[in-house]
Short mmCIF file of C-alpha atoms in Angstrom, two decimals:
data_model
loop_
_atom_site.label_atom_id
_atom_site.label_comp_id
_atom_site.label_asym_id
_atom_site.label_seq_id
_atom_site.Cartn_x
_atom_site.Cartn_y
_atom_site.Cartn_z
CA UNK Y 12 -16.90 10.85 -11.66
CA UNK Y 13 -14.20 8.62 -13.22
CA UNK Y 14 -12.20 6.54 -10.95
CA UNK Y 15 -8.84 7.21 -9.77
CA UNK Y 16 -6.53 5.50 -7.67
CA UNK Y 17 -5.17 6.01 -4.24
CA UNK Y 18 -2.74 2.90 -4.03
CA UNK Y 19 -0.13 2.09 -6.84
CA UNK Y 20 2.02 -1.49 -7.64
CA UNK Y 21 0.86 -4.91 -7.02
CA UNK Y 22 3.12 -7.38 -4.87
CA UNK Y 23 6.66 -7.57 -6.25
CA UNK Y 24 6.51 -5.38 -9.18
CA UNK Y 25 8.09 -2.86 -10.75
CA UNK Y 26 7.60 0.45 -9.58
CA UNK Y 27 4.86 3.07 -10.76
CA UNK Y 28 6.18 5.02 -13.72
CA UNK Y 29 4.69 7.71 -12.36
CA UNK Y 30 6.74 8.32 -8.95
CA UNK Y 31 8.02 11.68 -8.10
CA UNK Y 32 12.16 12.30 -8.98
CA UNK Y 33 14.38 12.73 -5.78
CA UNK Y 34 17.92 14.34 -5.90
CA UNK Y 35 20.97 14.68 -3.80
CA UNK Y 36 24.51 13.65 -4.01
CA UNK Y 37 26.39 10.77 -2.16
CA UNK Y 38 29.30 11.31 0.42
CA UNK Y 39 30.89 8.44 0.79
CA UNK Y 40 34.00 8.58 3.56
CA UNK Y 41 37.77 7.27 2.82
CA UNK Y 42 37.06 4.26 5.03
CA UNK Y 43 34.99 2.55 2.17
CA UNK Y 44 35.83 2.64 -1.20
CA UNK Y 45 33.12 1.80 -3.41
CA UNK Y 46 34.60 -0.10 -6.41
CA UNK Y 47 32.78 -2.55 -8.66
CA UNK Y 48 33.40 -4.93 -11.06
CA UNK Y 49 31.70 -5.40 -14.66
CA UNK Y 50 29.89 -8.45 -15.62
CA UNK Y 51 29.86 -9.42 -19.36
CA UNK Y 52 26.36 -9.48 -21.19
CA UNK Y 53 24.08 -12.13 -20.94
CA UNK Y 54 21.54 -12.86 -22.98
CA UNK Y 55 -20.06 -14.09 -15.05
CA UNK Y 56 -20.36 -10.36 -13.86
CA UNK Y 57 -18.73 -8.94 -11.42
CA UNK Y 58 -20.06 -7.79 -8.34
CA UNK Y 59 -20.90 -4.06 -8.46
CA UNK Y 60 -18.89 -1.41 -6.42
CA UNK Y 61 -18.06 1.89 -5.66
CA UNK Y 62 -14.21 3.12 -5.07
CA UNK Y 63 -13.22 6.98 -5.46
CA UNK Y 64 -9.70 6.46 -6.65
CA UNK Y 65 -7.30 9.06 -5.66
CA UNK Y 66 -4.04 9.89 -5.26
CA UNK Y 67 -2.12 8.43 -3.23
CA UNK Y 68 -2.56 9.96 0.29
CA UNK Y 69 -5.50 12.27 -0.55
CA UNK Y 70 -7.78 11.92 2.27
CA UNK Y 71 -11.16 10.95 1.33
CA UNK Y 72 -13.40 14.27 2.61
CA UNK Y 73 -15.20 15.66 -0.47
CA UNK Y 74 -18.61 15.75 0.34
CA UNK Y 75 -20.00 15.68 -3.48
CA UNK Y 76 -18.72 12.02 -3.55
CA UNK Y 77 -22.53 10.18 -3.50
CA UNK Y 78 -23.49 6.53 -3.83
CA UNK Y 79 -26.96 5.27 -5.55
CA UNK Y 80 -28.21 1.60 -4.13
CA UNK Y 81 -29.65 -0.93 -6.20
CA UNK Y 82 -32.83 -3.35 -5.29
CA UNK Y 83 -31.09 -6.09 -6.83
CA UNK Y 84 -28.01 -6.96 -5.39
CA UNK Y 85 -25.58 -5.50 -2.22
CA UNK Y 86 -23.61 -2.54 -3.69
CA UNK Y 87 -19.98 -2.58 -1.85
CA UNK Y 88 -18.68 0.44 -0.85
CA UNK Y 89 -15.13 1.12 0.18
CA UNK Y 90 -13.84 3.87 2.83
CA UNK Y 91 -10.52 5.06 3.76
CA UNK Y 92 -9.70 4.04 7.51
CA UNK Y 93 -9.97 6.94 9.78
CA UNK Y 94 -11.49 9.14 7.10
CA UNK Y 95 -15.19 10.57 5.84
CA UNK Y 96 -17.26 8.37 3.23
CA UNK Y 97 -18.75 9.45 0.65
CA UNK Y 98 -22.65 9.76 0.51
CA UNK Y 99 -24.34 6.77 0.40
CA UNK Y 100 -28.06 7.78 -0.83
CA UNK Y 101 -30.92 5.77 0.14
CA UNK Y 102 -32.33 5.94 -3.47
CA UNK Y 103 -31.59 3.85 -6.57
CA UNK Y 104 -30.49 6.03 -9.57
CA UNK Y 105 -33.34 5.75 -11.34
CA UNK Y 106 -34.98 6.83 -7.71
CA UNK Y 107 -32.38 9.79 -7.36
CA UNK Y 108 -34.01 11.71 -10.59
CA UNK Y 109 -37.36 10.69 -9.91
CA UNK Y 110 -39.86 12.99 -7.13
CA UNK Y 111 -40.66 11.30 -4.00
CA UNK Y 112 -43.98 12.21 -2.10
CA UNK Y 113 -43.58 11.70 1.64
CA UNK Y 114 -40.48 9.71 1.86
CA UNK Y 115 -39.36 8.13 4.91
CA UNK Y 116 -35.87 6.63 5.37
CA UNK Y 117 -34.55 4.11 7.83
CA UNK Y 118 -30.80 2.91 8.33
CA UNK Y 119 -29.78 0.05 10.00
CA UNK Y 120 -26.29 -0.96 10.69
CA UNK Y 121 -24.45 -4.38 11.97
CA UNK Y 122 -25.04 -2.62 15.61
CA UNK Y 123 -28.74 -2.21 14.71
CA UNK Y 124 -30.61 1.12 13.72
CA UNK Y 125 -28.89 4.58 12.80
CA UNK Y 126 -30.37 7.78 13.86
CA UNK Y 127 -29.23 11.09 12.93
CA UNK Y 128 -27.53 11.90 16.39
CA UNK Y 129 -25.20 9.31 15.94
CA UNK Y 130 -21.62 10.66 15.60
CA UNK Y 131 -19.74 8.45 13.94
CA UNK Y 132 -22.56 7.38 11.10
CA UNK Y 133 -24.69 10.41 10.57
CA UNK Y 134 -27.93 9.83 8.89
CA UNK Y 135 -29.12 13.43 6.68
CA UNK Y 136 -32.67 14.89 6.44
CA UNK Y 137 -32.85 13.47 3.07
CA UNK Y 138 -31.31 10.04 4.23
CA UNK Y 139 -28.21 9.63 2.90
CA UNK Y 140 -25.97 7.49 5.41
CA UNK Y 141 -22.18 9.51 5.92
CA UNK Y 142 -19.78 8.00 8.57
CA UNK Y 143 -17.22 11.30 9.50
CA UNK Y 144 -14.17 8.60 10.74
CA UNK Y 145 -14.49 5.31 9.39
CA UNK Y 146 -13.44 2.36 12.02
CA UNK Y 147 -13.03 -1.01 10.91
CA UNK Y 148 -15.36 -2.11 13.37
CA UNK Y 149 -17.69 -0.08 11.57
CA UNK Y 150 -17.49 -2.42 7.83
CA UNK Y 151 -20.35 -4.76 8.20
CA UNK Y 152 -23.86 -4.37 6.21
CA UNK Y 153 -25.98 -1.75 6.28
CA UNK Y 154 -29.38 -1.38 4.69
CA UNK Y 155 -32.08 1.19 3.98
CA UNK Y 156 -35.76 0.88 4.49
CA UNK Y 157 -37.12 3.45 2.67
CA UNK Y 158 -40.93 4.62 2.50
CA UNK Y 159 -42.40 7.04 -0.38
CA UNK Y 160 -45.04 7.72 -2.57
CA UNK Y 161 -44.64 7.98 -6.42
CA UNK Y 162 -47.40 10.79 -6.37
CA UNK Y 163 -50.08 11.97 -3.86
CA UNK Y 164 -52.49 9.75 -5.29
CA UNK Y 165 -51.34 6.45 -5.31
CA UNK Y 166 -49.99 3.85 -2.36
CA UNK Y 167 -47.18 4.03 -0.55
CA UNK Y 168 -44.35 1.87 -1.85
CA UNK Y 169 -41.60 0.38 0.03
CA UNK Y 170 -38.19 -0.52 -1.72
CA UNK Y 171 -34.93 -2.04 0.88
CA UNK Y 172 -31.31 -1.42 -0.48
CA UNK Y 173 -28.01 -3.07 0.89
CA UNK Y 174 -24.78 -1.90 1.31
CA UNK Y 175 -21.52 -4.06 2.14
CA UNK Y 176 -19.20 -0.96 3.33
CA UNK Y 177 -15.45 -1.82 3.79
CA UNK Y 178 -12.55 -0.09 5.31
CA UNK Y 179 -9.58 -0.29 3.29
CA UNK Y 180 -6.13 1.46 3.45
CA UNK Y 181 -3.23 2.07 1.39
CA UNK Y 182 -0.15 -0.84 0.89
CA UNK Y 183 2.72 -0.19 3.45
CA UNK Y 184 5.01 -0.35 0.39
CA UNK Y 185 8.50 -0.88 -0.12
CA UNK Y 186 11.21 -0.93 -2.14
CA UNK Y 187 13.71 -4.35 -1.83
CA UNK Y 188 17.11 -4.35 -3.65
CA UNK Y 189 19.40 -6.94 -4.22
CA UNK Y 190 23.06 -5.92 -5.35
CA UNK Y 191 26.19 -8.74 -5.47
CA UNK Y 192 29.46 -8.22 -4.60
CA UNK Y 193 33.04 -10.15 -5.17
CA UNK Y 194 34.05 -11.00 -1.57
CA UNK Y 195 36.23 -12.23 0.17
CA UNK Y 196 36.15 -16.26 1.47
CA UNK Y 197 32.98 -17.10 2.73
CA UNK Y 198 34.38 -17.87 6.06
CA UNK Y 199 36.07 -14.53 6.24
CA UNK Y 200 35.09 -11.90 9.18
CA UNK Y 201 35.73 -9.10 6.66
CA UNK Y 202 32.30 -10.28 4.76
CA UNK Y 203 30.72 -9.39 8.01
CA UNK Y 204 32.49 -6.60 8.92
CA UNK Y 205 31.96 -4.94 5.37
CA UNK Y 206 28.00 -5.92 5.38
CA UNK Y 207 27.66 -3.73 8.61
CA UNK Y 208 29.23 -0.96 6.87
CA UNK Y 209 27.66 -0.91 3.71
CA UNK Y 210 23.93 -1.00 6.05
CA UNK Y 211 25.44 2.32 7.55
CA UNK Y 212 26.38 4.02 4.98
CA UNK Y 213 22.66 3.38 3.39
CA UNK Y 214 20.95 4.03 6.66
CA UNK Y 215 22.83 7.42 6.85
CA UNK Y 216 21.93 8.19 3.30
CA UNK Y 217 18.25 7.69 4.11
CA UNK Y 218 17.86 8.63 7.84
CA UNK Y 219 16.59 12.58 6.93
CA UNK Y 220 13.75 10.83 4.42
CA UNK Y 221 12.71 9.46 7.67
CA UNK Y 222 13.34 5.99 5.88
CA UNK Y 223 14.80 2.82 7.16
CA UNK Y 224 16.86 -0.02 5.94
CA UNK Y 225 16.52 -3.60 6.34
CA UNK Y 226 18.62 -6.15 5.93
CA UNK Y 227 16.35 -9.15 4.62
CA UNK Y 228 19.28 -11.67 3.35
CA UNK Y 229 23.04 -11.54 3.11
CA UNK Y 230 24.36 -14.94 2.02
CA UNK Y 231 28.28 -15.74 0.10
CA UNK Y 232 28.58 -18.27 -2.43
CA UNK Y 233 31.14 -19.78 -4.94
CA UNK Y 234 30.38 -18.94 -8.31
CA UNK Y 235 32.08 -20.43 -11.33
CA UNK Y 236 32.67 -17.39 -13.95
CA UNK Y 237 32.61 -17.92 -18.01
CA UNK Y 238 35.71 -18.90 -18.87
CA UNK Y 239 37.22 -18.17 -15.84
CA UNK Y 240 37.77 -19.70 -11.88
CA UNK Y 241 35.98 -19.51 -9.21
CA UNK Y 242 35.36 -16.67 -6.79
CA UNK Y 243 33.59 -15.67 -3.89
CA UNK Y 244 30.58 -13.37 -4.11
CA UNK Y 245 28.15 -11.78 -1.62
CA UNK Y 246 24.18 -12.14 -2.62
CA UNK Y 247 22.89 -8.70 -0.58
CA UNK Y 248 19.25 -8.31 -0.36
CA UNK Y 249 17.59 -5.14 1.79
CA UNK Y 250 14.72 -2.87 1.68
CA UNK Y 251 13.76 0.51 2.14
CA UNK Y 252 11.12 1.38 3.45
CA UNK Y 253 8.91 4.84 5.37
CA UNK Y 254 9.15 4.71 8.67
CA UNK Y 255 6.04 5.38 10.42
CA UNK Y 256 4.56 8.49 11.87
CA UNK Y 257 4.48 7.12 15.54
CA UNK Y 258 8.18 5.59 14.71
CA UNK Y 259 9.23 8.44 13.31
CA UNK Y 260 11.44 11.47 14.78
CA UNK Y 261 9.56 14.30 12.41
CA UNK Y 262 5.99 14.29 11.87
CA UNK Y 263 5.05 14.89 8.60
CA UNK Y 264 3.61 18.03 7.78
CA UNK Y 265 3.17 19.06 4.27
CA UNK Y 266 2.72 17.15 0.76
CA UNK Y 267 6.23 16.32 0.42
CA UNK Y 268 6.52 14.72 3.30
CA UNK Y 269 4.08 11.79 2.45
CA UNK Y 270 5.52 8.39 2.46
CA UNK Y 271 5.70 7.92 -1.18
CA UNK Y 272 7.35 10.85 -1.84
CA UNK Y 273 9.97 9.91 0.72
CA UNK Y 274 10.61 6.62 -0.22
CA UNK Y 275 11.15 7.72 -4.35
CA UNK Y 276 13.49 9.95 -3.15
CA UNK Y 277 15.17 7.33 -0.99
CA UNK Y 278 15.31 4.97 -3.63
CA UNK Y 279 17.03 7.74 -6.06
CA UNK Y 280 19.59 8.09 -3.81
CA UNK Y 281 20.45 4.79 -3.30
CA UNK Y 282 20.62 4.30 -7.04
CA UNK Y 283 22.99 7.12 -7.48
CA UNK Y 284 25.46 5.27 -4.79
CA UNK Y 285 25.62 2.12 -6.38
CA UNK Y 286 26.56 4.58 -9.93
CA UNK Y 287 28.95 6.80 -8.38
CA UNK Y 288 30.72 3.21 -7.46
CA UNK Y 289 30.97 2.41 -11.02
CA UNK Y 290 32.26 5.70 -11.47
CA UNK Y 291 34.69 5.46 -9.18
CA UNK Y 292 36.17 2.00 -10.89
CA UNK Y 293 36.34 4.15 -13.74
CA UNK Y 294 38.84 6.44 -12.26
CA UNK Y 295 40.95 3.45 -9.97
CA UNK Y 296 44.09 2.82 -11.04
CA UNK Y 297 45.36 0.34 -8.51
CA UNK Y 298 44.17 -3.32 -8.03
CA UNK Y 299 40.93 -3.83 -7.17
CA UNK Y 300 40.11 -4.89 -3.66
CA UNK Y 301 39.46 -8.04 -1.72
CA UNK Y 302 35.40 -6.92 -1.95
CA UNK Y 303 33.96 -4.68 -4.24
CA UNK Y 304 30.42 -4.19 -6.05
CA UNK Y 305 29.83 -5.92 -9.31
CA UNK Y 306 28.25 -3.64 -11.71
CA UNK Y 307 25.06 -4.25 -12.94
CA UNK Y 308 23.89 -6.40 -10.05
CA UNK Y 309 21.59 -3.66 -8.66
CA UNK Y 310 18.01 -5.01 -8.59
CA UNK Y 311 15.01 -3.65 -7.74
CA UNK Y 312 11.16 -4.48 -7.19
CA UNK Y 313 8.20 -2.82 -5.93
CA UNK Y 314 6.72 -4.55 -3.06
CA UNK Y 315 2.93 -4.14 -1.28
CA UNK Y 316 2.01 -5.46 1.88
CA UNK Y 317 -0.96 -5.23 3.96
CA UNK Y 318 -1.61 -4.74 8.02
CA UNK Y 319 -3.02 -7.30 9.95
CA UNK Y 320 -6.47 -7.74 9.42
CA UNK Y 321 -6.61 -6.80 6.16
CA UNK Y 322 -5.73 -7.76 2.41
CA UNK Y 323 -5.53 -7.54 -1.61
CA UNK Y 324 -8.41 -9.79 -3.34
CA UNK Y 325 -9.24 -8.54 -6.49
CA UNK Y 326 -11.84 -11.28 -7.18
CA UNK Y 327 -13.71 -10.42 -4.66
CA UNK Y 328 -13.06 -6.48 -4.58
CA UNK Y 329 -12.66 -6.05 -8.39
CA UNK Y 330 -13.68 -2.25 -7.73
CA UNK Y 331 -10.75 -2.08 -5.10
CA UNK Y 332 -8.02 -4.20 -6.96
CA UNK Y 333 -4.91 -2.89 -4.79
CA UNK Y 334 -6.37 -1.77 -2.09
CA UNK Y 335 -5.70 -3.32 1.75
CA UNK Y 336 -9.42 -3.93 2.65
CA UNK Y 337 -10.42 -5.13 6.12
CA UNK Y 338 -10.38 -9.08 6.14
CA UNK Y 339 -14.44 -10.07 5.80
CA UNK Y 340 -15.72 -12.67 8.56
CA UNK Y 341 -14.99 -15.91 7.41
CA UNK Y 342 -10.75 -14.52 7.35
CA UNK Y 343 -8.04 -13.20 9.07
CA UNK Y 344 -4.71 -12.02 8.51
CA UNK Y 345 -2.31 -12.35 11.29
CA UNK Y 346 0.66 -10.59 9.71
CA UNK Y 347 1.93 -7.89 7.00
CA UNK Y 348 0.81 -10.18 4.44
CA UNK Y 349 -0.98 -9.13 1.40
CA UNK Y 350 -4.16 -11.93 1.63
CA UNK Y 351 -6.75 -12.78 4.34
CA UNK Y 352 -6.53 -16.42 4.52
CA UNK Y 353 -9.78 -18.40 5.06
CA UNK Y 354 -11.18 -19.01 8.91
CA UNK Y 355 -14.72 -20.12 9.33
CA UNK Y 356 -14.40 -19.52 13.14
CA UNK Y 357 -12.98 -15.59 12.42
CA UNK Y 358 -17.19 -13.69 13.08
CA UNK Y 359 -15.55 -10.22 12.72
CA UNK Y 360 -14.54 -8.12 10.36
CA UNK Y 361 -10.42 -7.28 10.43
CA UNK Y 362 -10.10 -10.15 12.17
CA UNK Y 363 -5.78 -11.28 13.15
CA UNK Y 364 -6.02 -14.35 14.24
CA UNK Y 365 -7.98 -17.40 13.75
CA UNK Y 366 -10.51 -18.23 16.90
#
């Protein structure tokens, strides 16, 4: 099966072409007037793995998925957090399309040996390991003993394959903007009193995508124009970002509802807010006032980050490249970082803190 991809974007980057289109108009009420203001141009191998790729938010359940071992290195396998793993045969491929004579398989886990009444890691008749809701307590190595004869005639044989399985989950992504505007003196109460209204208005415009703003910077400076004075101008940096399913009023229900869905469409709208104030510059025909957008300001990146106790290292998960996977002992992440950072005293895996 080729590989697809369930996360999209690395760390500050633009956004994946690919992203569904939102819609929807603007209302913008008579106590703020957007206007802007136009600013003239400026000029060894790697370590083998196994990831099923998919969509974003496609929950990993399709039993055909299967993994093949090897007897010559630890094959890493990667499973969505909360979700079903594939099948992780305890065969090499060569092994898989050859017959086995009396085969006996044996699983044993970082909790010690598997048997097939276990619940959470269920071990088949035919001794394939499948864990039905992956824990991150759960990652750890797990290895296969397994017992058969190559015909009825000759000796047993005995061949041991290791697995490193990892839970991993998708970014909690975001979208940050930055946007300037002429303002008024630095000093001035109505640069504070316009930055709370300009974080309602965008709240309100994303509250029924069940997204929230942030307000990461807002900070005035003097800036010395070509050919011109100076004047006053506010540096506004926020995010956007899904709100999550516990935090959230609605619980999401059906494929349109899934964070990245939500969060294009937020993003759309806020783009069409900051152009209907260029439009509406367009059609002023009184002074400008005291603060008002400066067009083509709007910025916008694509930003990952990770949950605690896990993190993005594609040296060392080339097979998961964007993928949050639980921090391995030896790390820890104690925040929404995108990296475990090194620990030798961290024994577990999705560790926080350093102990």
């Amino acid at each position: 099966m080729p590989p697809m991809c369930t996360q999209a974007g690395s760390q500050a980057s633009t956004p994946p072409a690919d992203h569904p289109s939102g819609s929807g108009g603007v209302s913008v009420g008579p106590s703020f007037r957007p206007v802007v203001r136009r600013l003239p141009a400026a000029g060894g191998r790697a370590p083998v793995g196994h990831l099923v790729r998919l969509p974003r938010s496609f929950h990993l359940t399709q039993d055909s998925l299967k993994v093949v071992g090897s007897t010559h290195f630890p094959v890493s396998v990667y499973v969505m957090l909360h979700q079903k793993s594939p099948h992780v045969l305890c065969v090499t491929q060569q092994l898989r399309n050859t017959e086995l004579v009396d085969p006996s398989f044996q699983w044993h886990g970082p909790k010690g040996k598997l048997v097939s009444e276990n619940t959470t890691a269920q071990v088949t008749s035919t001794g394939s390991l499948i864990f039905q809701s992956f824990e991150e307590t759960m990652s750890g190595v797990y290895t296969c003993f397994l017992e058969y004869k190559p015909t009825v005639e000759e000796p047993i044989k005995n061949i041991q394959l290791k697995y490193i399985v990892y839970a991993y989950r998708e970014p909690r992504f975001y979208y940050q903007f930055t946007a300037r505007y002429h303002a008024a003196p630095c000093n001035s109460i109505y640069n504070i009193s316009f930055e709370k209204k300009l974080l309602q208005i965008l709240s309100k415009l994303v509250l029924d995508l069940s997204c929230e703003i942030s307000l990461i910077k807002s900070e005035c400076h003097r800036v010395k124009m070509q050919r011109a004075g100076l004047q006053n101008e506010l540096f506004f940096t926020f995010s956007v970002a899904s709100i999550d399913t516990e935090k959230g009023s609605k619980q999401c229900t059906d494929h349109s509802c899934e964070a990245s869905k939500r969060l294009s469409k937020a993003k759309n709208l806020i783009e069409r807010f900051f152009i209907q104030q260029v439009e509406v510059l367009g059609k002023r025909a009184e002074p400008l006032p005291e603060i008002y957008y400066i067009e083509g300001t709007l910025q916008m990146v694509w930003v990952n980050r990770c949950f605690p106790g896990y993190g993005i290292n594609v040296l060392k998960h080339p097979k998961c490249p964007e993928c949050c996977v639980v921090c391995s002992p030896g790390s820890f992440n104690p925040r929404d970082g995108t990296h475990c950072l090194q620990c030798n005293n961290s024994l577990v895996y999705g560790a926080k803190t350093c102990m």
